[in-house]
Short mmCIF file of C-alpha atoms and ligand atoms in Angstrom, two decimals:
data_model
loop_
_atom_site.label_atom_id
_atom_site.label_comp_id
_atom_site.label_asym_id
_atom_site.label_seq_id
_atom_site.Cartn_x
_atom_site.Cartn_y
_atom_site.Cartn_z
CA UNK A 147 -26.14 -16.41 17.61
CA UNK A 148 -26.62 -14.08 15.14
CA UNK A 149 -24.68 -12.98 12.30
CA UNK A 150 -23.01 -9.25 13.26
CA UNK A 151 -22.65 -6.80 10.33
CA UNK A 152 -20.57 -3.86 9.63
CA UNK A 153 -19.01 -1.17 7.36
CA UNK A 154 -15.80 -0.97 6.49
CA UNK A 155 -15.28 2.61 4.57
CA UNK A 156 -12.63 3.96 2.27
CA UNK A 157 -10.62 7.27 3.57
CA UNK A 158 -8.89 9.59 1.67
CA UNK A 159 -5.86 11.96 2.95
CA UNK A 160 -6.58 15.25 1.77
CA UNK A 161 -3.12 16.44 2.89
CA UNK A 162 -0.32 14.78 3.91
CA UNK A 163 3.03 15.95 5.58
CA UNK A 164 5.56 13.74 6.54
CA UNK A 165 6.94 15.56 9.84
CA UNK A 166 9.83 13.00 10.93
CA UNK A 167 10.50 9.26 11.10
CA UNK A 168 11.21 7.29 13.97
CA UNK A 169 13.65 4.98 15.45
CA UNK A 170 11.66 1.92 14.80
CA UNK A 171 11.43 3.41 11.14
CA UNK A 172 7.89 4.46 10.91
CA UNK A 173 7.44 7.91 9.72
CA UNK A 174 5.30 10.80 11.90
CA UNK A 175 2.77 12.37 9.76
CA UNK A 176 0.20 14.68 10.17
CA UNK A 177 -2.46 14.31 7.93
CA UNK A 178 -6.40 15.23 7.07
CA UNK A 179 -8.30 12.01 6.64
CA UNK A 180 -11.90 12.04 5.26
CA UNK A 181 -14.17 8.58 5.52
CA UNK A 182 -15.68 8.12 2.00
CA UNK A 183 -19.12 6.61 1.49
CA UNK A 184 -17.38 3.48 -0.45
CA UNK A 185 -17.21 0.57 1.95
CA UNK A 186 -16.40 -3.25 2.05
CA UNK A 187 -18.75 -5.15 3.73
CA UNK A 188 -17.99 -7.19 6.96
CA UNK A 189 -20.05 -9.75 8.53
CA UNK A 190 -19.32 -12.44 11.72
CA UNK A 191 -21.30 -14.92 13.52
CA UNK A 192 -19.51 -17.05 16.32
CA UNK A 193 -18.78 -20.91 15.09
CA UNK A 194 -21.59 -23.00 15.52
CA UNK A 195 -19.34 -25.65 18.18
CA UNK A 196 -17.22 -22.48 19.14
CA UNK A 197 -13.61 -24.83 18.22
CA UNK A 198 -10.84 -24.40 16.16
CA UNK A 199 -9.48 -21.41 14.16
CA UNK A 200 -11.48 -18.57 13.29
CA UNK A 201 -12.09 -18.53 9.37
CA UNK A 202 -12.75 -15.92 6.42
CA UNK A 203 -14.58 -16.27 3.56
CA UNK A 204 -14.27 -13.31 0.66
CA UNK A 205 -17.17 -12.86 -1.15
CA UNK A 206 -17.40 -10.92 -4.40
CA UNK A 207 -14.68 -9.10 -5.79
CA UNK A 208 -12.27 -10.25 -3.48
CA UNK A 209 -9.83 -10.98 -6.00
CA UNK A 210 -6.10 -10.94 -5.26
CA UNK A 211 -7.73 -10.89 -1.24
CA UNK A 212 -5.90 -14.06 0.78
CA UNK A 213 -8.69 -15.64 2.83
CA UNK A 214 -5.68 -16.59 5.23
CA UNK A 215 -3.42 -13.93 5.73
CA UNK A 216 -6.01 -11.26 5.76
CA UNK A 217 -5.80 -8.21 8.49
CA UNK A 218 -9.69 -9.10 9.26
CA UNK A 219 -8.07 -12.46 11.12
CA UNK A 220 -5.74 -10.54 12.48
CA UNK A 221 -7.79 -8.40 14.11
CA UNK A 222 -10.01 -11.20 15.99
CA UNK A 223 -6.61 -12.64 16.92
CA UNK A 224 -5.42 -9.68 18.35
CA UNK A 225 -8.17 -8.76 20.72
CA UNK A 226 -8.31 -12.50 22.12
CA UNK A 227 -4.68 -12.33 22.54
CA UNK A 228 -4.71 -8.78 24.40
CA UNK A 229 -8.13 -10.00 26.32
CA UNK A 230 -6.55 -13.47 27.33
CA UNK A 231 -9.15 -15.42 26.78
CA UNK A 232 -10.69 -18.33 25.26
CA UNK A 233 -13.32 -16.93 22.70
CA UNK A 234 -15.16 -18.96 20.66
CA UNK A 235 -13.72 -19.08 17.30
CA UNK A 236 -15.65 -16.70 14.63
CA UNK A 237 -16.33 -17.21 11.44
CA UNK A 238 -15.78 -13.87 9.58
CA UNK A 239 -18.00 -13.08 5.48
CA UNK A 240 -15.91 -10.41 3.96
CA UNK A 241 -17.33 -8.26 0.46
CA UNK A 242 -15.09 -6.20 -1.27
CA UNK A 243 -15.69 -3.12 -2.82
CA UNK A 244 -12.37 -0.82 -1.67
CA UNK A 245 -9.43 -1.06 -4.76
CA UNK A 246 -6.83 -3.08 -2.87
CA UNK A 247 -3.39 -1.88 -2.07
CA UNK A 248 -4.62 1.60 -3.55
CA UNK A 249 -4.30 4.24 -0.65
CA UNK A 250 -7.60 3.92 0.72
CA UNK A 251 -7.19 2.07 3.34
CA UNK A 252 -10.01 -0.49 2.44
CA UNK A 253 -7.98 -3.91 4.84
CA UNK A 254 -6.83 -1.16 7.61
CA UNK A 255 -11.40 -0.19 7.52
CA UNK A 256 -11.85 -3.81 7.51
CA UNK A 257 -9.52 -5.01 10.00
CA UNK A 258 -11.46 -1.83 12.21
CA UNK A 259 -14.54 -3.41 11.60
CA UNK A 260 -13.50 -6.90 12.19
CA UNK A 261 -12.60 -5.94 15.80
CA UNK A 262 -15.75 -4.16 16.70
CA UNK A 263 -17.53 -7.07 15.62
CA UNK A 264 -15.71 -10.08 17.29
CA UNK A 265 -15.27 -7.24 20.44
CA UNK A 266 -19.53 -7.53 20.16
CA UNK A 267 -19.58 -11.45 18.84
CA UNK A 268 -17.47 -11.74 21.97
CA UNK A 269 -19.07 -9.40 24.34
CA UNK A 270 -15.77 -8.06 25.63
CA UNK A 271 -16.29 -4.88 27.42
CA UNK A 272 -15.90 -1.56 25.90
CA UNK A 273 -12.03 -0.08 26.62
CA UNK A 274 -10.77 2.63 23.99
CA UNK A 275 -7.58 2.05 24.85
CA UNK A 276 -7.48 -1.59 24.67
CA UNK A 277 -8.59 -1.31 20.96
CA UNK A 278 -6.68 1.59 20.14
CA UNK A 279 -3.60 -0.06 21.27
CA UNK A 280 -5.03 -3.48 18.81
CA UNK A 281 -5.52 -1.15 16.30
CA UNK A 282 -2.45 0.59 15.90
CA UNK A 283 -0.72 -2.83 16.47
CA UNK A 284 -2.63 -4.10 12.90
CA UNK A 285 -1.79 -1.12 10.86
CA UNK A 286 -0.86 2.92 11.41
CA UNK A 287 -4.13 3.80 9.43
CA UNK A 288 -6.56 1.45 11.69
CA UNK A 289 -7.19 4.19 14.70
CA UNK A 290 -8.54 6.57 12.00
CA UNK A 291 -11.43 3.52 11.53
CA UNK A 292 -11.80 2.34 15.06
CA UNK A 293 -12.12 6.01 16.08
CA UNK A 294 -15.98 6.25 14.40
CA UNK A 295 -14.48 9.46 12.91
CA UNK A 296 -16.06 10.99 9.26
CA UNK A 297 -12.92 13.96 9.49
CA UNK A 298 -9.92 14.03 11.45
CA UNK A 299 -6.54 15.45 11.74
CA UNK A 300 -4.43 12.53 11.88
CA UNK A 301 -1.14 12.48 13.34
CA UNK A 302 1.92 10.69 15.00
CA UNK A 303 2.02 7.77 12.90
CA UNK A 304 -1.62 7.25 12.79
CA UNK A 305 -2.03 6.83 16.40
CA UNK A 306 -3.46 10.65 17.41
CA UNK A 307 -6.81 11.40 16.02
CA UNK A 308 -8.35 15.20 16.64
CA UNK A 309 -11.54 15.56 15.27
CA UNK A 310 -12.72 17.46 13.07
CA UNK A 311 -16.33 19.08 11.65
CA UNK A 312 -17.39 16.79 8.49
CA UNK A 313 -17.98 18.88 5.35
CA UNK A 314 -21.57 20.35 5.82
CA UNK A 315 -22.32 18.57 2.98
CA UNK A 316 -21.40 15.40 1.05
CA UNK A 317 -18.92 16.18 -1.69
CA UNK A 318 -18.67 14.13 -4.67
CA UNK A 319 -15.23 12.12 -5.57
CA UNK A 320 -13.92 10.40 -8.33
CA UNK A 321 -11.39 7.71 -7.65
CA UNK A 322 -8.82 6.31 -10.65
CA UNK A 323 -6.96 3.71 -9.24
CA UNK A 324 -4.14 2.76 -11.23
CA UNK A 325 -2.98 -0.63 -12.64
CA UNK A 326 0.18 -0.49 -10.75
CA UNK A 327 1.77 -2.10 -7.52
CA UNK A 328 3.00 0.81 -5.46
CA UNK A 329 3.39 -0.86 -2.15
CA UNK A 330 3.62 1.89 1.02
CA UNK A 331 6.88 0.56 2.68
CA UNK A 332 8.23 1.03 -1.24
CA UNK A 333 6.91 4.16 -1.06
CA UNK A 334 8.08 5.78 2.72
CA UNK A 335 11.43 4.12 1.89
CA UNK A 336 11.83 6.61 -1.56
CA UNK A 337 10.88 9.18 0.37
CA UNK A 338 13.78 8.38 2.69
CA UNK A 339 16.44 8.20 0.20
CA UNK A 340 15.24 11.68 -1.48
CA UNK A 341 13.22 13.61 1.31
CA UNK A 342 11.88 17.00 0.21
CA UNK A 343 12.99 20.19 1.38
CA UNK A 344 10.09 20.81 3.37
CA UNK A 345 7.11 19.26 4.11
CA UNK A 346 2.99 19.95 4.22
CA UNK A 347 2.35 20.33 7.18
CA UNK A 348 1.23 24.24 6.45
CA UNK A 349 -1.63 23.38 3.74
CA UNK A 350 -2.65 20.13 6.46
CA UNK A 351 -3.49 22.86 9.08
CA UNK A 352 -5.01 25.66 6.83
CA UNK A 353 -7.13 22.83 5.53
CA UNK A 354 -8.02 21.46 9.61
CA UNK A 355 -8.83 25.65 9.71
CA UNK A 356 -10.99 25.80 7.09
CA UNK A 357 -13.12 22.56 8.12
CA UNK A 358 -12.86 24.25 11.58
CA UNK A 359 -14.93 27.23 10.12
CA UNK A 360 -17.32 25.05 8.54
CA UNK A 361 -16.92 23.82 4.78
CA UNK A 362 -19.78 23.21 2.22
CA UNK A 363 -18.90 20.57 -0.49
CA UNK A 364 -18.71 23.45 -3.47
CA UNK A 365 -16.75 25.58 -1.27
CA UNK A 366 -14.64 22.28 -0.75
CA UNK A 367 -14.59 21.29 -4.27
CA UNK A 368 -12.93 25.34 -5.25
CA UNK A 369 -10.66 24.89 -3.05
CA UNK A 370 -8.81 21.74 -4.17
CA UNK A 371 -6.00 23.63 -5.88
CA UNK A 372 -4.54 24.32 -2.82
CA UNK A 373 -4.00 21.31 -1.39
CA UNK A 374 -3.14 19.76 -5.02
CA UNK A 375 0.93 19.71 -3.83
CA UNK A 376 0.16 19.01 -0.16
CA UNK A 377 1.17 15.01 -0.19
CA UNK A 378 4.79 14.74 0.63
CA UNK A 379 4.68 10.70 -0.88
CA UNK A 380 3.82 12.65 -4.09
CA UNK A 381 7.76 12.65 -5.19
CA UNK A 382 8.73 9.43 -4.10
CA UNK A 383 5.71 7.99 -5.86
CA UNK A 384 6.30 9.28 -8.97
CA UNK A 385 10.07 8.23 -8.47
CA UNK A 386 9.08 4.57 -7.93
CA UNK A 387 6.12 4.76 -10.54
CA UNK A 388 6.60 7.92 -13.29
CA UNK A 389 3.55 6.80 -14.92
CA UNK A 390 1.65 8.42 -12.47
CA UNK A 391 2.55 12.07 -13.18
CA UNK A 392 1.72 11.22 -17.01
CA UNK A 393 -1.75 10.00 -15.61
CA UNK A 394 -2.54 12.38 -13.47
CA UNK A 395 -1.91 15.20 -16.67
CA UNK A 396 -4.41 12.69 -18.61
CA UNK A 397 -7.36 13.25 -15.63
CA UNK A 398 -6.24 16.85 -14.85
CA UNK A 399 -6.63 17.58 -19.17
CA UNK A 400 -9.69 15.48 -19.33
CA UNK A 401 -11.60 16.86 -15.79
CA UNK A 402 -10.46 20.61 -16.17
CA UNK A 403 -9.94 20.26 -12.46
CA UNK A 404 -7.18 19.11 -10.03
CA UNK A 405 -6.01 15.79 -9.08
CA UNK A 406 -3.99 14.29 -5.81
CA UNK A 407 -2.57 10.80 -4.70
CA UNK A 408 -4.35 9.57 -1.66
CA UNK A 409 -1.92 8.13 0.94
CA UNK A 410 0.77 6.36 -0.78
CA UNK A 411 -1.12 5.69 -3.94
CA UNK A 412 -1.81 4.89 -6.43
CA UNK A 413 -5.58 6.02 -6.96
CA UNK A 414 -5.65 9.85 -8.28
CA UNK A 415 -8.98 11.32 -6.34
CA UNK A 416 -10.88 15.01 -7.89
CA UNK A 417 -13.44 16.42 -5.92
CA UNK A 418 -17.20 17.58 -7.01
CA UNK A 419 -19.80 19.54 -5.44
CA UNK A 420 -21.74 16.62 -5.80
CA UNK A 421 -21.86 12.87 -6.59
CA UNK A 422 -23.97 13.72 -9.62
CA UNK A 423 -21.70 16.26 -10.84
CA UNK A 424 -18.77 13.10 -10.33
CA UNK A 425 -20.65 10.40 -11.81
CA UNK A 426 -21.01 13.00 -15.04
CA UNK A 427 -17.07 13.55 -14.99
CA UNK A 428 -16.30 9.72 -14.60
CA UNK A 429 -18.31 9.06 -17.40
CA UNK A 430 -16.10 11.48 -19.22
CA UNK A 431 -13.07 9.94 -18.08
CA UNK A 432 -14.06 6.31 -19.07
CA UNK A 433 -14.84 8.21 -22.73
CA UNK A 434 -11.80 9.82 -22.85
CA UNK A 435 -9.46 7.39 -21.13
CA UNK A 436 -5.90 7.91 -22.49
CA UNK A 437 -2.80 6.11 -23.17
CA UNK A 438 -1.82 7.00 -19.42
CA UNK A 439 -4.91 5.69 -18.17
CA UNK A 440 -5.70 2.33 -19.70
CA UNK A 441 -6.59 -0.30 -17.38
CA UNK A 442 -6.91 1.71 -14.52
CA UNK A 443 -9.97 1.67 -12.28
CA UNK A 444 -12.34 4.64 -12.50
CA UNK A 445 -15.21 4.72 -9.83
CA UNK A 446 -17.66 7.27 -8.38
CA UNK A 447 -17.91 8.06 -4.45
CA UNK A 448 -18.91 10.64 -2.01
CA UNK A 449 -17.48 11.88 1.37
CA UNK A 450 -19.41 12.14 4.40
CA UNK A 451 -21.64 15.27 4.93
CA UNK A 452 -22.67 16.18 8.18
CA UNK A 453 -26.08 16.78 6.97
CA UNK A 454 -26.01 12.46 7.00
CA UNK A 455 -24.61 9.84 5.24
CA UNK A 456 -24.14 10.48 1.80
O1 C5P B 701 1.10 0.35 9.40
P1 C5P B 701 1.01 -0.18 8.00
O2 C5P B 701 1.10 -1.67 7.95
O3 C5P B 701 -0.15 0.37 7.24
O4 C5P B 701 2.30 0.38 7.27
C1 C5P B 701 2.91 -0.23 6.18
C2 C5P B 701 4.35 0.28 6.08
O5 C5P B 701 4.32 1.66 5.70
C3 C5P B 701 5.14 0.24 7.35
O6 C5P B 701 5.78 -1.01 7.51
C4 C5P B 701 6.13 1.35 7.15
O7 C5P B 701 7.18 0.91 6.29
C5 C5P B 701 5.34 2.37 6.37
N1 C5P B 701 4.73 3.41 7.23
C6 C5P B 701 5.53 4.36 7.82
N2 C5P B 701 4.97 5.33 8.61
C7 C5P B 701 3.62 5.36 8.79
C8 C5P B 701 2.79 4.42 8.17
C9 C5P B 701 3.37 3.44 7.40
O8 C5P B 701 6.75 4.35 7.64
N3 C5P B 701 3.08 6.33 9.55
#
């Protein structure tokens, strides 16, 4: 057979309110996600004698990425355990290009395309629910991915998608992911021992409005001051990591513009009208990097434009 190939994209969370947690401890959120144009690369071909466990090989920049326990093998395991049945074993080719750990989601995209793929490698019949329930089994942020969505208000804990209109056209986005472990249960559990008085959840719907209307990227870009506070894992963030706040003064100094944490952290994103206007402010970031920035990772993106793919 054939080897089966997909994209695995980055999303950012343009807002984020945390709305309540439940008994099982995860919290309810509700949440604009955007797909960005940066993807890992995932690729799967069905073992040649069909036997044994499926396997994962990471290609380049795959550092720090266990080959083993890896939400790509996961995901095969949890469709052939909710199918019940004997698939052949896959042999998965992963290529990173997604910061790990870093708030964009890059293992939840590439555990979504890993079941699409063995779902096809396997020719198990299309069912939604089936791999919405599989996806929201391997990770809160995997529905966004499996949905196929560019935009979406996002909410329960990851479960509900609404779609949304993408941005009319593709805005540009620089990403600084910093050198710093800020793992998400680290993160929700800070926010539990200090929650904020209120939450987001009024800047997460004026922004759903807005997209509702019909957004251009410049008209996107101006308008990034006012969802600059909107991410309620902002505070306990900064509690676990107070770097950040000193870095995101460094990019906010150096790009004359606003930045935001995506998700739980800790990459800093700032939005352009266009990719060529953020490739020209990442280049002024890497010349200007400051104490608060060393080591961290700056790349150059793009969101998804309805007028095509980026
Ligand atoms: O679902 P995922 O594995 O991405 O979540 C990692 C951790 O983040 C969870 O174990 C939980 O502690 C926290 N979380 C949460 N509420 C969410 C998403 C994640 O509390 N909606």
């Amino acid at each position: 057979m054939s080897c089966l190939r997909a994209e695995a994209p980055a999303k950012l969370n343009l807002a984020l309110a945390v709305t309540g947690r439940r008994a099982d401890g995860y919290h309810t959120l509700r949440s604009v996600f955007m797909r960005l144009a940066l993807h890992d690369d995932v690729a799967v071909e069905v073992a040649e004698d069909g036997r044994g466990p499926d396997r994962l090989v990471i290609g380049a920049a795959g550092d720090g990425v266990s080959d083993t326990d890896n939400l790509v093998l996961r995901a095969a395991a949890e469709l052939r355990l909710s199918t019940a049945q004997p698939w052949p074993a896959l042999r998965f080719r992963l290529t990173k290009r997604i910061p790990v750990a870093a708030g964009l989601a890059g293992g939840s995209s590439d555990a979504a395309a890993a079941l699409e793929l063995a779902a096809r490698a396997w020719g198990v019949p299309a069912d939604p629910a089936l791999h919405l329930a599989c996806a929201l089994r391997l990770g809160a942020d995997v529905p966004f991915f499996v949905s196929g969505r560019g935009t979406a208000l996002v909410h329960g804990i990851g479960e509900k998608i609404e779609a949304l209109p993408d941005l009319t056209s593709s805005a540009g986005i620089v990403l600084v992911t910093m050198a710093l472990r800020l793992p998400t249960p680290d993160v929700f559990a800070a926010y539990d021992r200090e929650p904020p008085a209120g939450d987001a959840s009024a800047v997460v719907a004026a922004l759903a409005a807005s997209l509702r209307r019909g957004l251009d990227a410049s008209t996107f870009a101006a308008m990034a001051l006012q969802f600059r506070d909107a991410n309620d894992l902002w505070a306990p963030a900064m509690l676990l990591s107070p770097g950040l706040a000193q870095a995101r003064d460094a990019i906010e100094q150096a790009l004359g513009r606003p930045a935001m944490l995506t998700g739980s952290g800790p990459t800093l994103f700032a939005v352009y009208p266009s990719q060529v206007a953020a490739s020209a402010a990442a280049d002024r970031l890497r010349r200007v990097r400051s104490t608060g920035l060393h080591d961290a990772a700056v790349i150059t993106t793009s969101t998804i434009g309805s007028g095509g793919r980026s």
